[in-house]
XYZ file of C-alpha atoms in Angstrom:
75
model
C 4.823 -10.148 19.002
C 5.780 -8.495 16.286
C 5.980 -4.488 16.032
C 3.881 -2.616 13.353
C 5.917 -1.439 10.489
C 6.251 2.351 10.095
C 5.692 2.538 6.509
C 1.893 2.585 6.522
C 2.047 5.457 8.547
C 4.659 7.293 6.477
C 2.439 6.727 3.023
C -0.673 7.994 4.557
C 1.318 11.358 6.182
C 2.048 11.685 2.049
C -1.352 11.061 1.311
C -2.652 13.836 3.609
C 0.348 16.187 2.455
C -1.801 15.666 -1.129
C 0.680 14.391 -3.102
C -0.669 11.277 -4.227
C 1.583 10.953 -7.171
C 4.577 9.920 -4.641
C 2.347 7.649 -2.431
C 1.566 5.645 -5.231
C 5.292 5.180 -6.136
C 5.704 3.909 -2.816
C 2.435 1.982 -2.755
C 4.087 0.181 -5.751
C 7.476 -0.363 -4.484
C 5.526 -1.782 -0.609
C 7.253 -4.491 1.358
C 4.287 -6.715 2.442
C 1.218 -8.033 1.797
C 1.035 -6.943 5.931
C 1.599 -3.349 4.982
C -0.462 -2.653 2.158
C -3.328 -4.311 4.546
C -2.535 -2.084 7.096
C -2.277 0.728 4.838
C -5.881 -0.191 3.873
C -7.085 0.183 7.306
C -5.403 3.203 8.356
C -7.624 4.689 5.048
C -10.769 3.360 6.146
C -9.983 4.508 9.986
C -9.554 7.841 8.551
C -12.648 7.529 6.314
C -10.165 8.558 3.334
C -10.936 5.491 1.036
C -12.447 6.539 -2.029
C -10.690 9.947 -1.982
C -8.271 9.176 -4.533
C -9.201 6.622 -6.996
C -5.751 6.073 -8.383
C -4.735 5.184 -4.945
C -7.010 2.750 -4.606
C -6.104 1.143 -7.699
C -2.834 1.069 -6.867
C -2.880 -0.754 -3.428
C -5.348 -3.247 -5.471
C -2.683 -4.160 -8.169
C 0.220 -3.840 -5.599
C -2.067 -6.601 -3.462
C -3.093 -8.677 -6.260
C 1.286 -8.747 -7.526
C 2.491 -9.138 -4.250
C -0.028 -12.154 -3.300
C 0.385 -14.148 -6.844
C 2.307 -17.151 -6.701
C 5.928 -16.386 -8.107
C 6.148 -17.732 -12.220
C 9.792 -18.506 -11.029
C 12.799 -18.267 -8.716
C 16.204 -16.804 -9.596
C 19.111 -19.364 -9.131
């Protein structure tokens, strides 16, 4: 089994440090699919979704890039 990746962990102690502006540049710049899902979770399990509405819209369009099919592949 796989172990969890630190990096939701590390975006949601920025998140509760209040500056959003730098969890959405890493929201944007996320690994996975995996992590912004478990980034997700961690928000509801901490009843902090909805708080910041730019953060939400940011994990939506980082989820909706990273899951598109790619337009093409670099030789």
């Amino acid at each position: 089994m796989a172990t969890p990746s630190p990096w939701p962990g590390k975006v949601m102690a920025i998140l509760k440090s209040g500056n959003s502006a730098a969890a959405i540049a890493q929201i944007k710049v996320a690994p996975t699919v995996r992590d912004l899902r478990a980034l997700e979770k961690a928000l509801a399990a901490a009843q902090l979704t909805g708080r910041w509405k730019d953060v939400d819209i940011a994990i939506a369009e980082s989820l909706q890039a990273l899951s598109a099919p790619r337009l093409h592949r670099s030789p």
